[in-house]
Coordinates of C-alpha atoms in Angstrom, one line a residue:
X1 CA 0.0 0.0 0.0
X2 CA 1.2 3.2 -1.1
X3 CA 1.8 5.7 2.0
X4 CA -0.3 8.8 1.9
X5 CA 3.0 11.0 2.0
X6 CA 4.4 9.0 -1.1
X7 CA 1.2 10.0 -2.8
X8 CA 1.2 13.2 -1.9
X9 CA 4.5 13.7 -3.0
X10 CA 4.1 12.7 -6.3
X11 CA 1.2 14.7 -6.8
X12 CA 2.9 18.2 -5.5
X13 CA 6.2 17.7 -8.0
X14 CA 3.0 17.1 -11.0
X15 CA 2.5 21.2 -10.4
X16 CA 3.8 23.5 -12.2
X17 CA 5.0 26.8 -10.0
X18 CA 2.4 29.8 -10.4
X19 CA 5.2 32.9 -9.7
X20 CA 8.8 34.1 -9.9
X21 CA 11.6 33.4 -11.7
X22 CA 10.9 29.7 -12.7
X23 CA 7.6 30.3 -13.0
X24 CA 5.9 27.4 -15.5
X25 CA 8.7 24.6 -13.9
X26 CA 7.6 21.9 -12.2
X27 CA 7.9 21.7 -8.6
X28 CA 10.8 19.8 -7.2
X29 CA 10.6 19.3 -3.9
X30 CA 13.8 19.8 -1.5
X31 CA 15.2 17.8 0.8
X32 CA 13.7 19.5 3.7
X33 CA 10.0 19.7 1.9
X34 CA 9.9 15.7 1.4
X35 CA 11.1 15.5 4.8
X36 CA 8.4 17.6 6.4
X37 CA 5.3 16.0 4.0
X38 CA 6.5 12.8 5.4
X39 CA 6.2 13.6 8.9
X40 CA 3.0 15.5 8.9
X41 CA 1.3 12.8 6.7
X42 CA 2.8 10.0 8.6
X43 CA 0.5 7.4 10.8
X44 CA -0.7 8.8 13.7
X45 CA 0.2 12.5 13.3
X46 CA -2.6 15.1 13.8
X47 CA -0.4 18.3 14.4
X48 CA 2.5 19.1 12.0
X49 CA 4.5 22.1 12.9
X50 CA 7.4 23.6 10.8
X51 CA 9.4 26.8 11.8
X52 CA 11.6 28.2 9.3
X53 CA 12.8 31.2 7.9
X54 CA 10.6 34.0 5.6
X55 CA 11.0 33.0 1.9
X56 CA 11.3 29.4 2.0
X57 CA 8.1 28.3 0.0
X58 CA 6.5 27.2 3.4
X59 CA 2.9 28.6 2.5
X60 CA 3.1 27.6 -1.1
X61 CA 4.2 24.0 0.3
X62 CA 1.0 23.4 2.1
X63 CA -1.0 25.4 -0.1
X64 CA -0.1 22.5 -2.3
X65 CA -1.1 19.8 0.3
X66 CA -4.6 21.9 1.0
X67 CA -5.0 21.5 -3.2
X68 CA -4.0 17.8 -3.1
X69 CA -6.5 17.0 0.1
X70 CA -9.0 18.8 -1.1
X71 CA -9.1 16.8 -4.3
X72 CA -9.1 13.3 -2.2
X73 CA -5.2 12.7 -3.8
X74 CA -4.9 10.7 -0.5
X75 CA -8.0 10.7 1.8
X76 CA -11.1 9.8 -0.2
X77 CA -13.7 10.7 2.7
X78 CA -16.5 12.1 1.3
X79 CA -17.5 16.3 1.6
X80 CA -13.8 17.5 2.6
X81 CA -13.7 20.3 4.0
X82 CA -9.9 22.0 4.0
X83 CA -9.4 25.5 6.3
X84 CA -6.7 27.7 5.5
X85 CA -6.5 30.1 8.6
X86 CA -4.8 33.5 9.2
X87 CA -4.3 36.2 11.1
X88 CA -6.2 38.2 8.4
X89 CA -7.8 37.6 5.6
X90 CA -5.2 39.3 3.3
X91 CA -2.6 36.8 4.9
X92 CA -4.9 34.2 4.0
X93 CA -5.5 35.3 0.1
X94 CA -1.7 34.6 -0.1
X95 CA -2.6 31.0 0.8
X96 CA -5.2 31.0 -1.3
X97 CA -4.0 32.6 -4.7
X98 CA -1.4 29.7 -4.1
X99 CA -4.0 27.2 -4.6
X100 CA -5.2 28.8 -7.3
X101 CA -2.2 29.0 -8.8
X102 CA -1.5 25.3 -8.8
X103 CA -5.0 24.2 -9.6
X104 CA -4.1 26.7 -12.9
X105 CA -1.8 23.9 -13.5
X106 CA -3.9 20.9 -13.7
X107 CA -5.2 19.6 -16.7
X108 CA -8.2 21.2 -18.2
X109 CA -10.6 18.9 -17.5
X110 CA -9.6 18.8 -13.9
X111 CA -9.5 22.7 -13.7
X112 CA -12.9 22.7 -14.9
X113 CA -14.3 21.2 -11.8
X114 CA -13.4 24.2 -9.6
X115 CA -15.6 26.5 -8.8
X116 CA -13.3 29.9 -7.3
X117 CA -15.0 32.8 -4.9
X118 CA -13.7 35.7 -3.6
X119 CA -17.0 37.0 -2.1
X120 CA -18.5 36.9 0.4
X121 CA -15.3 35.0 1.6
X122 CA -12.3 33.1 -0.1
X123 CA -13.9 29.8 -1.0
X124 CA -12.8 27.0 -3.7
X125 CA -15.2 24.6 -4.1
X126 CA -13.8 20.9 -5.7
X127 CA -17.1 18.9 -7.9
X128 CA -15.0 16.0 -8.8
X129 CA -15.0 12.7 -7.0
X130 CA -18.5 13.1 -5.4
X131 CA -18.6 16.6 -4.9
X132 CA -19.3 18.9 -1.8
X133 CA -15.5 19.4 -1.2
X134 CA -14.3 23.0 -0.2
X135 CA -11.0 24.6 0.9
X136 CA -12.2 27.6 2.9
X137 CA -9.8 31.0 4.0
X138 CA -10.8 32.3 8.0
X139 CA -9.2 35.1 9.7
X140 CA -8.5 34.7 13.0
X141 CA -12.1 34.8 15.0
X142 CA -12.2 31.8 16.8
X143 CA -16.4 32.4 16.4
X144 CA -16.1 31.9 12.7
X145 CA -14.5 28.0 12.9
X146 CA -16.7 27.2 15.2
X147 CA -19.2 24.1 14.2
X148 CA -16.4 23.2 11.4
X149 CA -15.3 19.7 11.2
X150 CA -11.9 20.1 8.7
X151 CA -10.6 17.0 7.4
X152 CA -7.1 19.3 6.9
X153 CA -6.4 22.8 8.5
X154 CA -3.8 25.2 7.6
X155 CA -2.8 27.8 10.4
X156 CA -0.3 30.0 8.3
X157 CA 1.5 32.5 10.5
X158 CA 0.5 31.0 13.8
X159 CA 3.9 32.4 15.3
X160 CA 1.9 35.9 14.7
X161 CA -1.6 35.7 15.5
X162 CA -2.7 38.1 17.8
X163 CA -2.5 36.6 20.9
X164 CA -6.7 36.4 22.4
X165 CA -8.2 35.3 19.1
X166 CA -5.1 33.3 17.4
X167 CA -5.7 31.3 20.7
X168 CA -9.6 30.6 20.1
X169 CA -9.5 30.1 16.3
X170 CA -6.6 27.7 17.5
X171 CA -8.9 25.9 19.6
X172 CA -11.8 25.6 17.8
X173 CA -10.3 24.5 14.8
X174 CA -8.5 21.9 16.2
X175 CA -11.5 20.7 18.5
X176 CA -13.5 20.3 14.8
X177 CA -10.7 18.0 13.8
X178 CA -11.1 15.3 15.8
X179 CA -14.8 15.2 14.4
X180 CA -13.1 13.2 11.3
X181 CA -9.5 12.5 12.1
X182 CA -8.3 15.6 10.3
X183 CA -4.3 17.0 10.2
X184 CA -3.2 20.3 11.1
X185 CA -0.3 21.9 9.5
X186 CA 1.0 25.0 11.7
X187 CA 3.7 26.9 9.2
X188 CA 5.3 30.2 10.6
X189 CA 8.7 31.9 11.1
X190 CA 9.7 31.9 15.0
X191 CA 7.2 33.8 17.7
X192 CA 9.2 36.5 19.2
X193 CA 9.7 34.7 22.8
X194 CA 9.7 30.8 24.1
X195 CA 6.4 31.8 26.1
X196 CA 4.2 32.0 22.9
X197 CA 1.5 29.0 21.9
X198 CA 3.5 28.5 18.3
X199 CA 7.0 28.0 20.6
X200 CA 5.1 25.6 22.7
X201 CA 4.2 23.3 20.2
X202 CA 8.1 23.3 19.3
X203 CA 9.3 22.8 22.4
X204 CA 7.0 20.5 24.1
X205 CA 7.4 16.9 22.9
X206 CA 3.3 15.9 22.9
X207 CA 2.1 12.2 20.8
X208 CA 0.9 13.0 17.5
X209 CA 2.5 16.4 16.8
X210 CA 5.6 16.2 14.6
X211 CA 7.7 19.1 14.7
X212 CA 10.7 20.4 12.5
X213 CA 12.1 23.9 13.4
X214 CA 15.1 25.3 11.1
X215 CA 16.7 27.5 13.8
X216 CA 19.6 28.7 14.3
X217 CA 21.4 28.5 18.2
X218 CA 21.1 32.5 19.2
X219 CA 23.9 34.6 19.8
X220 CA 25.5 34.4 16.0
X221 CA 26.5 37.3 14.3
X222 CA 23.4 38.3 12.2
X223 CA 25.5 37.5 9.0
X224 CA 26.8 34.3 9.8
X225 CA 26.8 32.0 7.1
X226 CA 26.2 28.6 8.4
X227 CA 23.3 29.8 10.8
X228 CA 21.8 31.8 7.9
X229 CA 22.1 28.2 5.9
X230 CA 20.4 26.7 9.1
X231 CA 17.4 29.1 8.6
X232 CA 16.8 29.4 4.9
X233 CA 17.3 25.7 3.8
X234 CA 15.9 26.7 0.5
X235 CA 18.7 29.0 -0.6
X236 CA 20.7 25.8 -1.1
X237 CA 17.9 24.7 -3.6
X238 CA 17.6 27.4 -5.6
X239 CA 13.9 28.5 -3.1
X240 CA 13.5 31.8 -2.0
X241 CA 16.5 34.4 -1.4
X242 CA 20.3 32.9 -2.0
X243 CA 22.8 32.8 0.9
X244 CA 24.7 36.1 -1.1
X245 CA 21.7 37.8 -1.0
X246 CA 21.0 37.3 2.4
X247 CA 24.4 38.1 3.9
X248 CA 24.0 41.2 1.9
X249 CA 20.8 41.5 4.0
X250 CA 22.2 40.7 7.2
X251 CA 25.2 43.1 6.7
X252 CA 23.2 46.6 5.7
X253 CA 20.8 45.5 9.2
X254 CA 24.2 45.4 10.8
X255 CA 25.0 48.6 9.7
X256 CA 21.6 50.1 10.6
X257 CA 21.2 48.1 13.8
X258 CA 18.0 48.7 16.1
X259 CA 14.5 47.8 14.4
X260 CA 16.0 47.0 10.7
X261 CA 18.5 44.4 12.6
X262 CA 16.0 43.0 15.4
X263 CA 13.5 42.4 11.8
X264 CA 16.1 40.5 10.0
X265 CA 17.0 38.2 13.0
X266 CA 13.3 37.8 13.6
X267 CA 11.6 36.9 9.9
X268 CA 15.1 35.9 8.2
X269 CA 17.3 34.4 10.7
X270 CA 13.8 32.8 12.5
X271 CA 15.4 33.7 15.4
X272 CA 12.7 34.3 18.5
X273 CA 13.1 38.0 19.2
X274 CA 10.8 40.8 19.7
X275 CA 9.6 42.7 16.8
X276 CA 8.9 45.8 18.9
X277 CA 11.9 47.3 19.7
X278 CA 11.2 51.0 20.7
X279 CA 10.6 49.5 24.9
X280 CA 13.2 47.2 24.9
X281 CA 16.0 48.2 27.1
X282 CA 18.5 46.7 25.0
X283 CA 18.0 44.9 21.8
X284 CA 19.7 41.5 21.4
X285 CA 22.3 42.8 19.1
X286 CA 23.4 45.3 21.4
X287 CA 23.2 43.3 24.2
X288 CA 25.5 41.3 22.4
X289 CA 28.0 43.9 21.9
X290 CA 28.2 43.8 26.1
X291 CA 29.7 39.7 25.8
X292 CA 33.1 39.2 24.7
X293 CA 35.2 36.4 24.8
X294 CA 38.1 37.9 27.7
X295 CA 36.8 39.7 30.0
X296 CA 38.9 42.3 31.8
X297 CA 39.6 41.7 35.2
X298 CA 39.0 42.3 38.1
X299 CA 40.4 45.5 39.4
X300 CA 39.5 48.1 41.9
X301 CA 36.6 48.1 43.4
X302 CA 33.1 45.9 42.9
X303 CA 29.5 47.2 43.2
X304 CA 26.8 44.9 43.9
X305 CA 23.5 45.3 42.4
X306 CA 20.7 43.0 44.2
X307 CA 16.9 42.5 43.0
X308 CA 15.4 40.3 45.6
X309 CA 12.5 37.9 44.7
X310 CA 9.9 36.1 46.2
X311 CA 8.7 32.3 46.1
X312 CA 8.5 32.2 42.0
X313 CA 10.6 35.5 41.0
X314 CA 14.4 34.8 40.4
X315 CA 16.5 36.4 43.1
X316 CA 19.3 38.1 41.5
X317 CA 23.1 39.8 42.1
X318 CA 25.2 41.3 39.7
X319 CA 28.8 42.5 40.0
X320 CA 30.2 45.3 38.6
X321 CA 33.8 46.5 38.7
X322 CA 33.8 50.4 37.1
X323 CA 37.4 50.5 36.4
X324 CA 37.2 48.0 34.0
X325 CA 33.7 47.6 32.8
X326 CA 33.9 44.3 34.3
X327 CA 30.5 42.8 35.3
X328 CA 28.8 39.1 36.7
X329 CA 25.6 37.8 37.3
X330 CA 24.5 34.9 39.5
X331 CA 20.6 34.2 39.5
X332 CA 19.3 31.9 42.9
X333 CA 15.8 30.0 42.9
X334 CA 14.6 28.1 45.6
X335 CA 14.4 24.4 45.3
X336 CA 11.0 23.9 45.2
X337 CA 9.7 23.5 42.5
X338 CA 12.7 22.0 40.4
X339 CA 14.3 24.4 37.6
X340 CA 12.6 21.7 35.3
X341 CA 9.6 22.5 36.3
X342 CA 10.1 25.7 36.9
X343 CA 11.0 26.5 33.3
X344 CA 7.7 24.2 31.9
X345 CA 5.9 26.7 34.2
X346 CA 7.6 30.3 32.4
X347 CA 7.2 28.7 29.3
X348 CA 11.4 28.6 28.8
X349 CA 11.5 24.4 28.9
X350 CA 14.9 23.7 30.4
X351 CA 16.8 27.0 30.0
X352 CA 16.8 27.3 33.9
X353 CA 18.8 23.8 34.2
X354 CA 20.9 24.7 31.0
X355 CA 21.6 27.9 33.3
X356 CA 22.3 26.0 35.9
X357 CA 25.3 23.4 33.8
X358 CA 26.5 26.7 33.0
X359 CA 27.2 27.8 36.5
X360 CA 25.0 31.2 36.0
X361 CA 21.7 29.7 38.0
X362 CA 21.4 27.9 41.5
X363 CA 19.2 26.7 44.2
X364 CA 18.9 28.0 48.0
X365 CA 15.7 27.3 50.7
X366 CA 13.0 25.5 50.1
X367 CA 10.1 27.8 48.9
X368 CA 11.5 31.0 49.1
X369 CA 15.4 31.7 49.1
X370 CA 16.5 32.8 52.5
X371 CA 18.2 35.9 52.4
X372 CA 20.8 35.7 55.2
X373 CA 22.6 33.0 53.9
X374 CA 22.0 34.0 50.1
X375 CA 23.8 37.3 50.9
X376 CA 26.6 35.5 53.0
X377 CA 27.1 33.6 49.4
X378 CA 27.0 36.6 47.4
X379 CA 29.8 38.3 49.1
X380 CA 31.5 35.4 49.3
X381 CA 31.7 35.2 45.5
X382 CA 33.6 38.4 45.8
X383 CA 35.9 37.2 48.9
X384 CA 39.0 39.4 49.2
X385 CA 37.7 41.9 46.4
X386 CA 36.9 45.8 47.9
X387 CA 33.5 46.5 48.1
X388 CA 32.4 50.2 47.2
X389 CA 28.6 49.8 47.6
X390 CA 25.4 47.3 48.0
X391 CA 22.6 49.1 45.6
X392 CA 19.3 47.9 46.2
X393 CA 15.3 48.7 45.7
X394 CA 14.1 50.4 48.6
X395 CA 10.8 48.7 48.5
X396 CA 12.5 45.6 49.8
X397 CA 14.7 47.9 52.3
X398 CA 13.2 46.0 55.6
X399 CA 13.8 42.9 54.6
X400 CA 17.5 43.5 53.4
X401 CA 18.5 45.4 56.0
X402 CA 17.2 42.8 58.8
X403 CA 19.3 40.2 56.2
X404 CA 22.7 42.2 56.1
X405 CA 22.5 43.0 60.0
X406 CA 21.8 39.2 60.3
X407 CA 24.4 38.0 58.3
X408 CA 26.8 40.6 59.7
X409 CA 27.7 42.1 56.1
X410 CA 29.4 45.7 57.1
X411 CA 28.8 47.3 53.8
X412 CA 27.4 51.2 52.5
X413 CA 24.2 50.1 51.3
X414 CA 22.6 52.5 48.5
X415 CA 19.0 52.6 48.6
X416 CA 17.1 53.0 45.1
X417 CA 13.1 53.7 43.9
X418 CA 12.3 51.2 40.7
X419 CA 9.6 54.2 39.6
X420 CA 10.3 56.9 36.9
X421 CA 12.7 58.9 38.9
X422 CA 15.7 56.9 40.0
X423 CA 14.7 54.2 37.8
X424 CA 15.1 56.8 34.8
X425 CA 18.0 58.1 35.8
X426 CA 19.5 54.2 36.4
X427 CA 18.2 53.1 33.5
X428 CA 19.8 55.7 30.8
X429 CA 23.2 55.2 33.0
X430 CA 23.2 51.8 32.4
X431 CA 22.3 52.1 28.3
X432 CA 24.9 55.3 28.1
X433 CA 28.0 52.6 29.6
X434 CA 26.3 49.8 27.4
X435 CA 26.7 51.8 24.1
X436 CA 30.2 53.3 25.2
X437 CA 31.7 50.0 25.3
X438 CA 32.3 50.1 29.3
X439 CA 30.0 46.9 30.5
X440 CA 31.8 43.7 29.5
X441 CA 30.5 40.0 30.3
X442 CA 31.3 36.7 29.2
X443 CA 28.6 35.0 27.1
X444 CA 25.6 34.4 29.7
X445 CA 22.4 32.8 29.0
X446 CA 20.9 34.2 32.2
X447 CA 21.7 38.0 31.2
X448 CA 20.7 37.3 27.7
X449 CA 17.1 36.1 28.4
X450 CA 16.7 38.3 31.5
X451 CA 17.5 40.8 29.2
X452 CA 15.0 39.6 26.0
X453 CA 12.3 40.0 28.7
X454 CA 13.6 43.7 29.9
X455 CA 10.7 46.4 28.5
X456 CA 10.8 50.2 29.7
X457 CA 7.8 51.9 30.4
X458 CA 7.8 55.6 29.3
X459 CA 6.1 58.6 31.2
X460 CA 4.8 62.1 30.0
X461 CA 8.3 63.7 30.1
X462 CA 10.0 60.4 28.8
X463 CA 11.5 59.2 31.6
X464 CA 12.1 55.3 31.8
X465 CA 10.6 52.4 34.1
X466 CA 12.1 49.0 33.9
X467 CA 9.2 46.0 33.5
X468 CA 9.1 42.8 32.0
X469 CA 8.2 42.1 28.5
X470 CA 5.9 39.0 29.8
X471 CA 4.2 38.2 33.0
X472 CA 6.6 34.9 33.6
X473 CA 9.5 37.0 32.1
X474 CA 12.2 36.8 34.6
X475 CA 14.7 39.9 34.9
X476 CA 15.6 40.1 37.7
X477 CA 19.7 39.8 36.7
X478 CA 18.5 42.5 34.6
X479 CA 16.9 44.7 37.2
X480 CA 20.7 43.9 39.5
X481 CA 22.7 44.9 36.5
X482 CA 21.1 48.1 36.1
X483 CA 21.7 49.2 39.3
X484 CA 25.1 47.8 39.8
X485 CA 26.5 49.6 36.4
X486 CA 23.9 52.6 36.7
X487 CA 26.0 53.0 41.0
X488 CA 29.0 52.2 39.2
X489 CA 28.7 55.4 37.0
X490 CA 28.1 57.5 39.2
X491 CA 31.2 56.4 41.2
X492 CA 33.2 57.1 38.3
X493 CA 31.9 60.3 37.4
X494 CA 32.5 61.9 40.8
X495 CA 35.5 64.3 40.9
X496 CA 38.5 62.6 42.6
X497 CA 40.2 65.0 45.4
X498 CA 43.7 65.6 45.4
X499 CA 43.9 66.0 49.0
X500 CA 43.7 69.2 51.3
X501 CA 41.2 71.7 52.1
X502 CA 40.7 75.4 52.2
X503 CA 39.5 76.5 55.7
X504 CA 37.9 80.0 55.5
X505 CA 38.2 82.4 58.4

């Protein structure tokens, strides 16, 4: 028996392509096309889900599956009924006009069994082998899909829904598939954080789904050519963009940096980055510009920035040395629950345990992390080192105080407001030494993702208020960098006295 993959195959490299440059040609399939038909169509699969870079033929790949369904090429139940659903319904006429395109390509006598609408609504109806079969185009209105019982559905874009209604159309259209044993093909570049429904489907392992994500490991240089290779499969096969024509991409978003760059990492590099990049307090790239691979070392003296948390925050301490730009970050969770399950819960997977191999991440307490002991380990950290000042948020000022009297830590202690004022001030201090070159780090995957999460809020006169991007967003390293560089600073921009005084009489 032939499998239905096999079939379907066949039948997609029978269609001619409907635009471009080799318009007319006959599809041929790559390597990593045959390999995802195979998987989605494969025994026992209901959910396929492929990630991969903008410009690799991903819609027009299951636009052709949709056309090949909804003529029964390899399911002959009767009245199919194939969805193609999008976030609007001009990102679902690109779907469509695909199908249409392809069907173009049939012989006439098929062709002439298609029936095409465009109003009310996107709509292909299919007359041949029974009848009754229809490949449909929703926006994303969960309302609209419900009642629907899809033998196929195509979510295009899922990784950019809006987040409400992507979420109920989700829902209802894959309820309506288990009416009838139906597939679901979910096709998008990367969501813009590991929190996001489209990321979950990639990361958790669930029976049934099949997944195949063409992503690149983060922290590249944005024209890197093996990780743009890793992303755009399809420039090796003559599909989409070439690799020379994306480097040239990747190096004029270099030069341009900020939204241009964070774009190109996002849609052509499928990186998972945020597209909004006027809050963030750094972008990825210019975070990046903070990690090298030597840091200086350390010399003179070491501020400590502390953010404490609570039972499910991250409590957090950074080090900072101002004479050389030096800084460190240690993050501390209590033990219960486990940084496995912790990270299922923040919608990270096992970043925290990752964090933790990497030395950046620990455990202390049981349900909270007792502070006493946690600061007699952070000062530890900097035995023998000499200490100019303990910066902290004065909100927690009780509780740190009671812990540094406690643990018998004789150290100034500078006391700072997280609101517009000293949070403004702290906030542009820490950019200003971040764009001058003086904050220098070894690669760290806790700073990096505290720092992917790390919005500012803007009031009236434009002063900044660090918040986090996403409600399990974790920045607190972020929030103890800030004010360890942002004390720092202000330690080095104070006038150093030669000695002696004037005394007036």
């Amino acid at each position: 028996m032939v499998k239905a993959s096999t079939k379907a195959i066949r039948f997609l490299e029978t269609l001619a392509i409907p635009e471009g440059p080799k318009a007319g040609d006959l599809i041929k399939l790559a390597p990593f096309q045959k390999k995802f038909v195979r998987g989605a169509l494969a025994d026992g699969v209901q959910v396929a889900v492929l990630s991969i870079g903008r410009g690799n033929a991903k819609t027009a790949l299951s636009a052709g599956i949709a056309l090949g369904a909804g003529m029964g090429k390899w399911d002959n139940q009767p009245r199919r009924e194939i969805i193609i659903a999008a976030r609007t319904r001009d990102q679902g006429r690109i779907a469509f006009d695909f199908v249409v395109g392809f069907m173009r390509s049939l012989p006439e006598d098929e062709q002439k069994l298609f029936k095409v609408r465009r109003s009310p609504r996107l709509e292909i109806e299919y007359e041949g082998d029974g009848g009754g079969h229809f490949i449909r185009v929703i926006a994303a209105d969960g309302k609209s899909a419900l009642g629907s019982a899809p033998t196929l559905v195509l979510m295009d874009e899922r990784g950019h829904w809006m987040a409400d209604q992507g979420d109920d159309l989700e829902h209802a259209l894959l309820s309506g598939l288990g009416k009838r044993g139906g597939r679901a093909l979910i096709i998008s570049t990367s969501a813009a954080d590991d929190n996001h429904p489209f990321s979950v489907w990639l990361d958790e392992q669930q029976e049934g789904v099949y997944t195949q994500e063409h992503r690149p490991a983060p922290g590249m240089p944005a024209d890197d050519l093996n990780s743009l290779k890793e992303a755009n499969p399809g420039a090796l096969h003559g599909i989409g963009s070439n690799i020379e024509w994306l480097q040239g991409q990747a190096r004029r978003a270099i030069a341009r940096g900020g939204s241009t760059l964070t774009s190109f990492r996002l849609y052509n590099r499928n990186e998972r980055v945020s597209g909004e990049t006027r809050a963030l307090l750094l972008t990825v790239d210019e975070w990046l510009e903070c990690e090298v691979s030597e840091v200086p070392e350390r010399k003179g003296q070491v501020v400590i920035g502390i953010d404490l948390g609570g039972s499910a925050s991250m409590t957090a301490a950074a080090f900072y040395w101002p004479d050389t730009g030096r800084l460190e970050c240690l993050g501390t969770f209590p033990s219960k629950p486990t940084l496995l399950d912790r990270g299922q819960n923040d919608g990270v997977s096992g970043r925290y345990v990752e964090m933790q191999e990497r030395g950046e991440l620990s455990t202390l307490g049981d349900q909270t992390v007792p502070i006493a002991p946690w600061l007699i380990e952070v000062i530890n950290h900097v035995e023998g080192e000499a200490i100019a000042a303990i910066t902290a948020d004065r909100y927690k000022q009780a509780e740190l105080g009671e812990a540094l009297e406690k643990a018998g830590i004789r150290t100034p202690i500078i006391w700072r407001g997280q609101g517009f004022k000293d949070g403004g001030e702290d906030c542009e201090r820490f950019r200003r030494a971040a764009f001058d070159g003086k904050v220098k780090t070894i690669p760290s995957l806790l700073l990096r993702s505290a720092f992917a999460d790390a919005i500012t809020l803007r009031d009236p006169a434009n002063n900044l208020k660090l918040t986090k991007a996403r409600s399990t967003g974790r920045i607190d390293p972020a929030a103890a960098t800030v004010l360890a560089v942002a004390e720092g600073a202000r330690i080095m921009g104070r006038p150093v006295h030669g000695g002696g005084r004037m005394v007036w009489g």
